[in-house]
Coordinates of C-alpha atoms in Angstrom, one line a residue:
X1 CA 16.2 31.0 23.9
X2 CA 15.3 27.3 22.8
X3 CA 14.9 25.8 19.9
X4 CA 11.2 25.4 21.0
X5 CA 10.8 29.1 21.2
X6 CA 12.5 29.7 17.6
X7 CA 9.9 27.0 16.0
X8 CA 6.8 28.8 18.1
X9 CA 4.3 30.2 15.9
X10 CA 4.3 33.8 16.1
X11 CA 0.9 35.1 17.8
X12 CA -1.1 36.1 14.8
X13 CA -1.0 40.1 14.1
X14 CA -2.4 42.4 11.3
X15 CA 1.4 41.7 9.8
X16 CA 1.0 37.7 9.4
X17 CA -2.5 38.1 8.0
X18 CA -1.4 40.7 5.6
X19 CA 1.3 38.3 4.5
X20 CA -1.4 35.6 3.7
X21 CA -3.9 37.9 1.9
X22 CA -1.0 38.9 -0.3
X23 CA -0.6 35.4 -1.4
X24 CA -3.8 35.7 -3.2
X25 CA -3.2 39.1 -4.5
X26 CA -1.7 37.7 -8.1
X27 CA -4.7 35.9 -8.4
X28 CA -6.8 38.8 -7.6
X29 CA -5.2 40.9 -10.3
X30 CA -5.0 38.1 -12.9
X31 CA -9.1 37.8 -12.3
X32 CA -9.2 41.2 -13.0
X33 CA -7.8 41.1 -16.3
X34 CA -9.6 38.4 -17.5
X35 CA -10.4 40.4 -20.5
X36 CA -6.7 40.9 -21.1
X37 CA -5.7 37.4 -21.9
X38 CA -2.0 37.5 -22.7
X39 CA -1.6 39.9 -19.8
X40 CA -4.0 37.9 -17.2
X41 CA -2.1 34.7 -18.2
X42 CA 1.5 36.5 -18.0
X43 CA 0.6 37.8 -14.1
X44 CA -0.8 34.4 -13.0
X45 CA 2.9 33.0 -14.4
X46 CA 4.8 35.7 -12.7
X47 CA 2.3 35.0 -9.5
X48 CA 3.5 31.7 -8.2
X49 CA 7.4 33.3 -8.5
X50 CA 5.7 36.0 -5.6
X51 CA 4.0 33.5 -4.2
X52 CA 7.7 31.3 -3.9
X53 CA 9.3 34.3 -2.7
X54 CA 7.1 35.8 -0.1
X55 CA 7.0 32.9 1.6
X56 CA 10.5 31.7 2.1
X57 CA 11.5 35.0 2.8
X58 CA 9.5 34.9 6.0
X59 CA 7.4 37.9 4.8
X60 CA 3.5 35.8 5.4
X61 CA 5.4 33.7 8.3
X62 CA 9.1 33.5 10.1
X63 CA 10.8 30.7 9.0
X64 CA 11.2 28.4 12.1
X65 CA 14.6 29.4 13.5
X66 CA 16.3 25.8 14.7
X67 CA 18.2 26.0 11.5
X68 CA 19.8 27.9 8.7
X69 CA 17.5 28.6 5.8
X70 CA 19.6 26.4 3.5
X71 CA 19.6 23.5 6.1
X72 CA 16.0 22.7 6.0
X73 CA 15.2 22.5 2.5
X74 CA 13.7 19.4 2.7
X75 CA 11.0 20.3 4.5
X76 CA 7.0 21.3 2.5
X77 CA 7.9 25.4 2.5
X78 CA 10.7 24.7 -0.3
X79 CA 10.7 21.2 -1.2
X80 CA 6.6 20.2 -1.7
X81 CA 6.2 24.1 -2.6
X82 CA 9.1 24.0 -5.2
X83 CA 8.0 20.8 -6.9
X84 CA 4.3 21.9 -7.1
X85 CA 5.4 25.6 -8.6
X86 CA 7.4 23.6 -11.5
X87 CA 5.6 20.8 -12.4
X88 CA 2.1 22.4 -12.1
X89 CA 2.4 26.4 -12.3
X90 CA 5.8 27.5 -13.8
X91 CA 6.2 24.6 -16.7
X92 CA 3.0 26.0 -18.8
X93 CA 5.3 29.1 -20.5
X94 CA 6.4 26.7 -22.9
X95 CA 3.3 24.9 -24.1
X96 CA 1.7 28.5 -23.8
X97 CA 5.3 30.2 -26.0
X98 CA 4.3 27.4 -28.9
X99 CA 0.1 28.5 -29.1
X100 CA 0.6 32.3 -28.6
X101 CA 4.1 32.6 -30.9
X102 CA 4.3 29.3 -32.6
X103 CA 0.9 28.5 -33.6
X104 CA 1.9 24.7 -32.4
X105 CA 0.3 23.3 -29.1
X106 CA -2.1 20.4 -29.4
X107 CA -5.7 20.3 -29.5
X108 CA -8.1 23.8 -29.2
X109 CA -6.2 25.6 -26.9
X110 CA -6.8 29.1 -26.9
X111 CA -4.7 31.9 -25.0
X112 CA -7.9 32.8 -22.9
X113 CA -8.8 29.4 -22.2
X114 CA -4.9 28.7 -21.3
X115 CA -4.9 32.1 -18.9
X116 CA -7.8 31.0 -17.2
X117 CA -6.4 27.5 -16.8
X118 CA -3.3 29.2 -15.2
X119 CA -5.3 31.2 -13.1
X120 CA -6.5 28.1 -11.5
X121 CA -2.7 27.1 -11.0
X122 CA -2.0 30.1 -9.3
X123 CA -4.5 29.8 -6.9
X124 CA -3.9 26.6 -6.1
X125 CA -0.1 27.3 -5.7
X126 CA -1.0 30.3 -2.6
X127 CA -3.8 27.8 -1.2
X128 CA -1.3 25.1 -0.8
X129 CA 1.3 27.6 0.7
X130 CA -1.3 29.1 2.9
X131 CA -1.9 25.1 4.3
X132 CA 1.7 24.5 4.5
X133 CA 2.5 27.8 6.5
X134 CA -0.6 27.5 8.9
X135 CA 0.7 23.8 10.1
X136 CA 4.2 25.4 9.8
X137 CA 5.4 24.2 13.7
X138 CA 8.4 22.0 14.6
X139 CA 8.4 23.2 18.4
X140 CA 8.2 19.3 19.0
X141 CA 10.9 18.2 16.6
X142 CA 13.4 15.7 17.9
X143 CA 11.1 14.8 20.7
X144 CA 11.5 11.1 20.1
X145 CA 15.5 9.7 19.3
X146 CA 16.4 7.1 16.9
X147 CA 19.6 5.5 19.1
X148 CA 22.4 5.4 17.1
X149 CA 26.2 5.9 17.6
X150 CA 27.0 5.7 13.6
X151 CA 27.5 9.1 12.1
X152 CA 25.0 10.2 10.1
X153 CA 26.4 9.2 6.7
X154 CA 26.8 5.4 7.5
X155 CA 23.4 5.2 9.5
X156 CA 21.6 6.7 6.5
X157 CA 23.5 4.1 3.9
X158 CA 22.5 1.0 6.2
X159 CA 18.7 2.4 6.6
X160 CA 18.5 2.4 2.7
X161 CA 19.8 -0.5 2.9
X162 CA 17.4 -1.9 5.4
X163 CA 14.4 -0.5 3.9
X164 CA 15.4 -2.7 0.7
X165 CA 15.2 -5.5 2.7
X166 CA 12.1 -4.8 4.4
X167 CA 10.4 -4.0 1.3
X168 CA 11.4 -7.2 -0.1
X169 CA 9.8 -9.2 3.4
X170 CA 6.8 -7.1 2.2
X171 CA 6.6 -8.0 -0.6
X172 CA 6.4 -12.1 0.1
X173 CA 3.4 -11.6 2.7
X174 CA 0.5 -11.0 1.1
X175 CA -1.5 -8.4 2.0
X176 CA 1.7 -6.0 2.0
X177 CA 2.2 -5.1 -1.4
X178 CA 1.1 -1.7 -0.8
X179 CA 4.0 -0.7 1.1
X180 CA 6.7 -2.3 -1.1
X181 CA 7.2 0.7 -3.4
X182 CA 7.0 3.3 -0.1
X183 CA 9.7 1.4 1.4
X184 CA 12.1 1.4 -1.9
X185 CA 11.2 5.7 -2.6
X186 CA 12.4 5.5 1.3
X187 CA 15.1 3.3 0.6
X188 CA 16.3 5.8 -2.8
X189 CA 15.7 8.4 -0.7
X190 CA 18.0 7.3 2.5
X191 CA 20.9 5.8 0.1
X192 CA 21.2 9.4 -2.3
X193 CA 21.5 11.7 1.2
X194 CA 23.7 9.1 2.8
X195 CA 25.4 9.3 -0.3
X196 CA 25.6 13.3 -0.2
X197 CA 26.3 13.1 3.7
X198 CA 29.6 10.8 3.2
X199 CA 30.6 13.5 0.4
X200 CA 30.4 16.5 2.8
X201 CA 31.9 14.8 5.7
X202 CA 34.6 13.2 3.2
X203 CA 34.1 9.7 4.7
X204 CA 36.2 8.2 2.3
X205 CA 35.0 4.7 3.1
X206 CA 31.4 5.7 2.6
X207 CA 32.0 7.9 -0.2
X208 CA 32.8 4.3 -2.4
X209 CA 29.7 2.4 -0.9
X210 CA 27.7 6.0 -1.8
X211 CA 29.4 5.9 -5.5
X212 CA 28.1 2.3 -5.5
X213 CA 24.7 3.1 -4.1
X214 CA 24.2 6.0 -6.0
X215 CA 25.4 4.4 -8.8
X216 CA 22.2 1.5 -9.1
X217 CA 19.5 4.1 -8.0
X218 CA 20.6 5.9 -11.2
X219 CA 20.3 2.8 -13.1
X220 CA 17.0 2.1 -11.2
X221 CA 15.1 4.8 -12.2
X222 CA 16.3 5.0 -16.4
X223 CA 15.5 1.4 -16.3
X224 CA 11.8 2.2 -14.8
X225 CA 11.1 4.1 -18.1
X226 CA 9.4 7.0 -15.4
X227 CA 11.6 10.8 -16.5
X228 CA 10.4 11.6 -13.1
X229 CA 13.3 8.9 -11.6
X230 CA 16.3 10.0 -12.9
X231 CA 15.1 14.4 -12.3
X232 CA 14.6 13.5 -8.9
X233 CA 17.6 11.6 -8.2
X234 CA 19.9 13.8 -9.2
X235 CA 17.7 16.8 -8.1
X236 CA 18.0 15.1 -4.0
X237 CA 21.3 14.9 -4.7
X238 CA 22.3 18.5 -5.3
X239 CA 19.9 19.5 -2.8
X240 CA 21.9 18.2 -0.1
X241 CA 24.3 18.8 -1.0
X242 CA 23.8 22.6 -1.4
X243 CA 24.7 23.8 2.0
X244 CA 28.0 22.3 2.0
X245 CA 29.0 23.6 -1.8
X246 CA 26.4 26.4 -2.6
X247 CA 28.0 28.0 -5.9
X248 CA 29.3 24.5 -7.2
X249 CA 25.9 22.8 -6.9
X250 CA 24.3 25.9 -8.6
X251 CA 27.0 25.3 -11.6
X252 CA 26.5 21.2 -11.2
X253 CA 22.6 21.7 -11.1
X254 CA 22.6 23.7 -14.5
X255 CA 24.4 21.4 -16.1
X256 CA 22.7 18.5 -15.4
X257 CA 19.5 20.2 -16.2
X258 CA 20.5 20.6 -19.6
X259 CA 21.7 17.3 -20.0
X260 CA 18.5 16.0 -18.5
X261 CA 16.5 17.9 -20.6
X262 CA 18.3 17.1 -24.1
X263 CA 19.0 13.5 -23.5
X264 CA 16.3 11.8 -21.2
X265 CA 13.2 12.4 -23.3
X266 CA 14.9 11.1 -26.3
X267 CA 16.7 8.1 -24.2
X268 CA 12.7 7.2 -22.7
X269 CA 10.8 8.0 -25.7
X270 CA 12.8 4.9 -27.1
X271 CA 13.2 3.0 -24.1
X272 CA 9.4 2.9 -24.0
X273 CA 8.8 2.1 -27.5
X274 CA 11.5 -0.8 -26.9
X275 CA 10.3 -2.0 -23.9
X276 CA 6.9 -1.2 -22.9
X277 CA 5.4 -1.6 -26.3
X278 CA 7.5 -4.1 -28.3
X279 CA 8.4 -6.6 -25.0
X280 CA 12.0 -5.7 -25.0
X281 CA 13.9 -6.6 -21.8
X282 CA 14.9 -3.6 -19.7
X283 CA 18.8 -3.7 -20.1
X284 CA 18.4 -4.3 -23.6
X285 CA 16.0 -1.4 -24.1
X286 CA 18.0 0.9 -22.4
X287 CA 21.1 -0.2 -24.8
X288 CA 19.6 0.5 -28.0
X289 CA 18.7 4.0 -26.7
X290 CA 21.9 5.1 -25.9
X291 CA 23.0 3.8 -29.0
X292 CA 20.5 5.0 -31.1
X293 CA 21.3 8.9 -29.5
X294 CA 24.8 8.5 -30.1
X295 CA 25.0 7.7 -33.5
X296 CA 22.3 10.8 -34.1
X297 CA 18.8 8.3 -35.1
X298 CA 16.9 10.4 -32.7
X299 CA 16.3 14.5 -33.0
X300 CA 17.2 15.7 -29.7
X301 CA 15.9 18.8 -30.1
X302 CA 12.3 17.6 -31.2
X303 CA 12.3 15.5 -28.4
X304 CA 13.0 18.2 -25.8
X305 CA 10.8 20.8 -26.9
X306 CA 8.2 18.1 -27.1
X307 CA 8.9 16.8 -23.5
X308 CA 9.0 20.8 -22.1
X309 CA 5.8 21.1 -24.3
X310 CA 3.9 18.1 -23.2
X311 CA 4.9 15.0 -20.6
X312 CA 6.6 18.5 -18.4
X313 CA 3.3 20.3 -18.2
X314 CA -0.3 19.4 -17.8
X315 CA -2.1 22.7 -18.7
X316 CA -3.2 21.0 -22.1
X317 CA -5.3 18.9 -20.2
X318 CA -6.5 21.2 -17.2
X319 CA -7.9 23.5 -20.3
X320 CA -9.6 20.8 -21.6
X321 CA -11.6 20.2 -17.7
X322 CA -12.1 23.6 -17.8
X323 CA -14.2 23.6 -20.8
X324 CA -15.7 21.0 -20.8
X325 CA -17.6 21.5 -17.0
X326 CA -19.7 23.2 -16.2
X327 CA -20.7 24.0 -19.2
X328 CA -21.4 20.4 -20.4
X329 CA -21.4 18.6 -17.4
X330 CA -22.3 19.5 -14.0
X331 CA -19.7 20.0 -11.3
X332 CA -19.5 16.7 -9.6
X333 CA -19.5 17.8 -5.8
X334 CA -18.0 15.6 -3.3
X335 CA -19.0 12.6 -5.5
X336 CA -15.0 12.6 -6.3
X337 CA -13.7 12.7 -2.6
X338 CA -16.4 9.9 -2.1
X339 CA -14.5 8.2 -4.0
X340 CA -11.1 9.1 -2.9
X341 CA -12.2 7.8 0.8
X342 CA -13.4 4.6 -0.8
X343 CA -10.4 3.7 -2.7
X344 CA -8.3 3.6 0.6
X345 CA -10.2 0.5 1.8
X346 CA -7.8 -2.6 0.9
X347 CA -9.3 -4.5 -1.4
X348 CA -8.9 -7.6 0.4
X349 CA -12.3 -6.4 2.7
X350 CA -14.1 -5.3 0.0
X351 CA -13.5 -7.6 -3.4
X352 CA -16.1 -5.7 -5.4
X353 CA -14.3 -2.3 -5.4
X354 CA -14.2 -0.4 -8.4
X355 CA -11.0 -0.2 -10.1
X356 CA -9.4 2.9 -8.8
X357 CA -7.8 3.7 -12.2
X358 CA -11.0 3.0 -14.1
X359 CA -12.2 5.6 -11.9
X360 CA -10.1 8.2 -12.5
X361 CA -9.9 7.9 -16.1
X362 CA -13.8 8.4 -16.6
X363 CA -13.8 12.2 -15.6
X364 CA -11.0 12.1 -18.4
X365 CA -13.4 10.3 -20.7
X366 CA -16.6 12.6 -19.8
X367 CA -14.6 15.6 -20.4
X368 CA -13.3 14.8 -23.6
X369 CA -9.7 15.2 -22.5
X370 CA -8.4 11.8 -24.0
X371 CA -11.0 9.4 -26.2
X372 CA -11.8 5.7 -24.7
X373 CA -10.1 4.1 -27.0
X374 CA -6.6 5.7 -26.2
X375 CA -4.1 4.1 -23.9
X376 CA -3.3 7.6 -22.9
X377 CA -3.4 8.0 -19.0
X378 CA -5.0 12.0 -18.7
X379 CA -5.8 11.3 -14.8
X380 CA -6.8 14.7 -13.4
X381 CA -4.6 16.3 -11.3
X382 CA -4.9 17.9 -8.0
X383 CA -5.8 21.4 -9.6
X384 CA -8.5 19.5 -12.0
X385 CA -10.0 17.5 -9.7
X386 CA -10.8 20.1 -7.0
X387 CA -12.3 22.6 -10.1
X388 CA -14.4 19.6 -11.4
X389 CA -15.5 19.3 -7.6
X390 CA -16.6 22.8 -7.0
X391 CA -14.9 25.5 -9.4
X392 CA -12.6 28.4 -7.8
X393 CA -13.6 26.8 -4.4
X394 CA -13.2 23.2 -5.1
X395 CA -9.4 24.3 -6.2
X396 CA -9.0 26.6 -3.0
X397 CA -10.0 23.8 -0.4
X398 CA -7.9 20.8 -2.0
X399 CA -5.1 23.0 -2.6
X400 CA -5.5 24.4 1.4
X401 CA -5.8 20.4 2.6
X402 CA -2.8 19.0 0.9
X403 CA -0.8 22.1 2.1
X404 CA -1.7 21.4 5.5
X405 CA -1.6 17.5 4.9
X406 CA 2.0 18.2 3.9
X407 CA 3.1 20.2 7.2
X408 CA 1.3 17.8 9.2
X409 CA 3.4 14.8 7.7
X410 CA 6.6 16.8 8.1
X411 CA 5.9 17.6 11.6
X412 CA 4.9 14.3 12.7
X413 CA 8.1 13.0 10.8
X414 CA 10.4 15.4 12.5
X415 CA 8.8 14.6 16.1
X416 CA 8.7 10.9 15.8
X417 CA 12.3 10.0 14.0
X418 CA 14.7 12.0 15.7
X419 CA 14.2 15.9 14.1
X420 CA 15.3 17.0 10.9
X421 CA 18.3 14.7 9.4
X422 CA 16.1 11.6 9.7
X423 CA 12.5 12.4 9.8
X424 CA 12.1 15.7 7.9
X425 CA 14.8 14.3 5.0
X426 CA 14.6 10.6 5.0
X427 CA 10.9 9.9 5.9
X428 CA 8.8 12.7 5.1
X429 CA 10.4 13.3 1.4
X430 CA 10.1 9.2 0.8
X431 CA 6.7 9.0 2.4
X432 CA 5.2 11.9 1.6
X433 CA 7.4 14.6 -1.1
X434 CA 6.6 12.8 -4.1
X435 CA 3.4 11.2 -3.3
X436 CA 1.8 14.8 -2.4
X437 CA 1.4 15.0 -6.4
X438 CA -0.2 11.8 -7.4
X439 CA -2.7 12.5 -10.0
X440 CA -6.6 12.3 -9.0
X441 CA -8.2 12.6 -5.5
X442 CA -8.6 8.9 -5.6
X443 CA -4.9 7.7 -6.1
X444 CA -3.6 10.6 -4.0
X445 CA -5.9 10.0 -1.0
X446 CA -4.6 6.2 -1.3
X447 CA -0.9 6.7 -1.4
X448 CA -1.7 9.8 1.4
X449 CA -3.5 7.4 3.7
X450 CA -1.1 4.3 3.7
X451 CA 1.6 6.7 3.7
X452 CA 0.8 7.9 7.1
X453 CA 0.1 4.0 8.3
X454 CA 3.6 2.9 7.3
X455 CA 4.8 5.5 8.8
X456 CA 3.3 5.0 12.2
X457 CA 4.1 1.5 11.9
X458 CA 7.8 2.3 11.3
X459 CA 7.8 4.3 14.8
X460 CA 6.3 1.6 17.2
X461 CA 8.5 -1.1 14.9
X462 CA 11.6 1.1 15.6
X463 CA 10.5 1.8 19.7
X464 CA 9.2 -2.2 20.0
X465 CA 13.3 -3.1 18.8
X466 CA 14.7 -0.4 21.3
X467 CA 15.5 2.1 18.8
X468 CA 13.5 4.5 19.0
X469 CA 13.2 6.2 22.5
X470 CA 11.6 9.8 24.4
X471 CA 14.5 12.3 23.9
X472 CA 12.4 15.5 25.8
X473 CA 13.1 19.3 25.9
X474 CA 16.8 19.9 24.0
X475 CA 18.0 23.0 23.6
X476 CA 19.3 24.9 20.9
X477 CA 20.5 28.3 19.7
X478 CA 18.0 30.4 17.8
X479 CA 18.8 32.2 14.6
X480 CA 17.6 35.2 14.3
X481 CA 18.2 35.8 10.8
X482 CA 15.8 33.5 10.1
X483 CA 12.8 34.9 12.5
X484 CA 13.1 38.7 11.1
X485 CA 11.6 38.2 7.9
X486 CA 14.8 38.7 6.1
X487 CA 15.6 37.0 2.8
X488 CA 18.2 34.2 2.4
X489 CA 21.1 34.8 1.3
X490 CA 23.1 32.1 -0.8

């Protein structure tokens, strides 16, 4: 049996819609204690770890069988799913742990209005897994061949390299800027799993370009005062390297996770003040950080609980949506998508376009999440944004979109750049992984738009220079592990 046949979606049957209504059952049941706060919340938390498991178990859908389970964990089902469980789901225990236990939290937060705030989460969480599963085809994967006879550890080193390059040509023609900082996430992206290719293949040779590679991203992303830079480099990292070294990545990863969390807020909590707020070069910034956590001037314990608290979870400010419409102000319809469409017409046709950001920030500003005068940035995210639009539907629809935005951009990756290794790691997670949570419909319809031109306009630029050509039908062995609904084993 083909490859073709192992990625086929199964003909839909009472199983496979089963599996998709019980996406929605934690949500059901959290409803249904609404007068139960602390339990309703504690069931909407605990949803989105069912959610996560049903679904790459292969219990709602098979996983497509062209591959081991731990061999495509780049692609929306774990990677997209994954980052949207943490960041906007599974990271609200803590600021939750310090209202309900710890009297702390900041602003009026209550435990019902936190519980319903989650409820929303969860419901977008099995929405977006019900879009991703729905698109969920690679039957076509691989149909178009990048032509290359470097293994796959050197080719991915010199397109990171290249994409550096080519962002920098963008950047001198005007007109171009908007695919500068796409082409360097690609170019991150390409050097850290060339990186962790040259490792598992113990390409000695490209294991010291790798170190060297590696080594700047690193300094890269602490210099671009973002936490999200360093987390995801090293997080890419291990991720590739997982299927090689499964228990010493699992050991690696939860070490580095609490190194990350002690010592990066406290490191960019200065760094910002340094640089962003007194003018102080980058390299100089990042100096006086180190220095000032190793010789103990910062609390690294405040600063962690603050970051898992706060900057790690956004429920604070969902709450704040939540109350505020429609209570006090009417829910705003498709006036927000409206916008969204708008703010992907370069500005350079229309001169008197609103200022995307200035956009954004006023649903922040009408619903009393941050005052005017603050330099806070309280964009809504994804979640907000589809509630201020239309409530429990508004969240169901965005959530159903991007989920099926997301497989479509893996798909097309994987058909048009060679399969898997390239498209589904290298160009859907630097085009698309990262950008599928940019805050507010306006921003994220933006980056999704020009995400999908530059991607496009990679594949005719690669098949115009004769590297890209029509590979056909291949053939592969099917797994059947991964087709039979059993769970993965590690």
């Amino acid at each position: 049996m083909t490859s073709r046949d192992a990625a086929m979606p199964m003909q839909a049957d009472h199983t496979e819609w089963a599996g998709y209504v019980g996406l929605y059952v934690p949500a059901l049941l959290a409803w249904v204690l609404v007068a139960a706060p602390i339990l309703s919340y504690a069931v909407a938390w605990l949803g989105s770890g069912w959610i996560l498991w049903l679904s790459i178990t292969g219990r709602v859908r098979p996983l497509p069988g062209d591959r081991t389970w731990d061999e495509q964990l780049f692609r929306p089902l774990f990677l997209t799913q994954g980052m949207f469980a943490v960041y906007l789901c599974l990271s609200s225990v803590f600021y939750v742990w310090e209202v309900v236990m710890m009297g702390g939290g900041t602003g009026p937060s209550t435990i019902e209005t936190l519980a319903a705030a989650q409820r929303y989460s969860l419901l977008g969480h099995a929405a977006l897994v019900h879009g991703i599963l729905v698109t969920m085809d690679y039957r076509r994967s691989g149909e178009w061949e990048i032509a290359t006879r470097l293994p796959r550890s050197r080719f991915l080193l010199a397109a990171g390299v290249g994409s550096i390059v080519l962002g920098f040509i963008f950047s001198q023609l005007p007109g171009l800027g908007q695919f500068v900082n796409k082409l360097r996430a690609l170019a991150a992206v390409a050097g850290i799993l060339g990186f962790a290719y040259a490792l598992r293949n113990e390409d000695g040779l490209m294991i010291l370009v790798g170190i060297g590679l590696y080594g700047w991203i690193l300094v890269e992303s602490l210099l671009s005062g973002w936490k999200e830079a360093p987390i995801v480099a090293v997080g890419l990292l291990l991720l590739a390297l997982y299927p090689a070294y499964k228990r010493t990545t699992i050991a690696v990863g939860l070490g580095a996770a609490v190194v990350l969390i002690s010592l990066l807020p406290a490191y960019n909590a200065t760094f910002r003040q340094l640089s962003w707020d007194q003018g102080v070069a980058a390299e100089d910034a990042a100096q006086e950080a180190f220095e000032r956590i190793e010789t103990g001037q910062v609390d690294l314990g405040d600063t962690a609980w603050e970051f898992l608290t706060g900057r790690f979870t956004i429920i604070n400010n969902r709450v704040r949506y939540i109350e505020h419409t429609p209570e006090h102000h009417p829910y705003y319809g498709f006036s927000i998508v409206k916008q969204g469409v708008q703010s992907i017409i370069p500005r350079v046709f229309w001169p008197g376009k609103p200022v995307t950001e200035r956009l954004a920030m006023e649903r922040a500003y009408e619903n009393q999440v941050v005052v005017q005068a603050s330099r806070a940035s309280a964009k809504p995210s994804v979640i907000a944004d589809g509630y201020l639009s239309a409530g429990a539907l508004g969240v169901f629809l965005a959530c159903l979109v991007l989920g099926s935005v997301a497989g479509v951009a893996s798909r097309l990756a994987e058909r048009w750049f060679g399969g898997y290794e390239i498209g589904g790691q290298i160009v859907y997670v630097g085009l698309f992984a990262g950008t599928l949570l940019t805050a507010s419909f306006e921003f994220l319809m933006n980056a999704l738009f020009w995400s999908f031109v530059l991607m496009g306009l990679l594949a005719i630029g690669l098949w115009l220079a004769g590297l890209l050509h029509w590979a056909g039908k291949r053939t592969q062995t099917r797994n059947p592990s991964l087709v039979t609904g059993q769970a993965p084993k590690t």
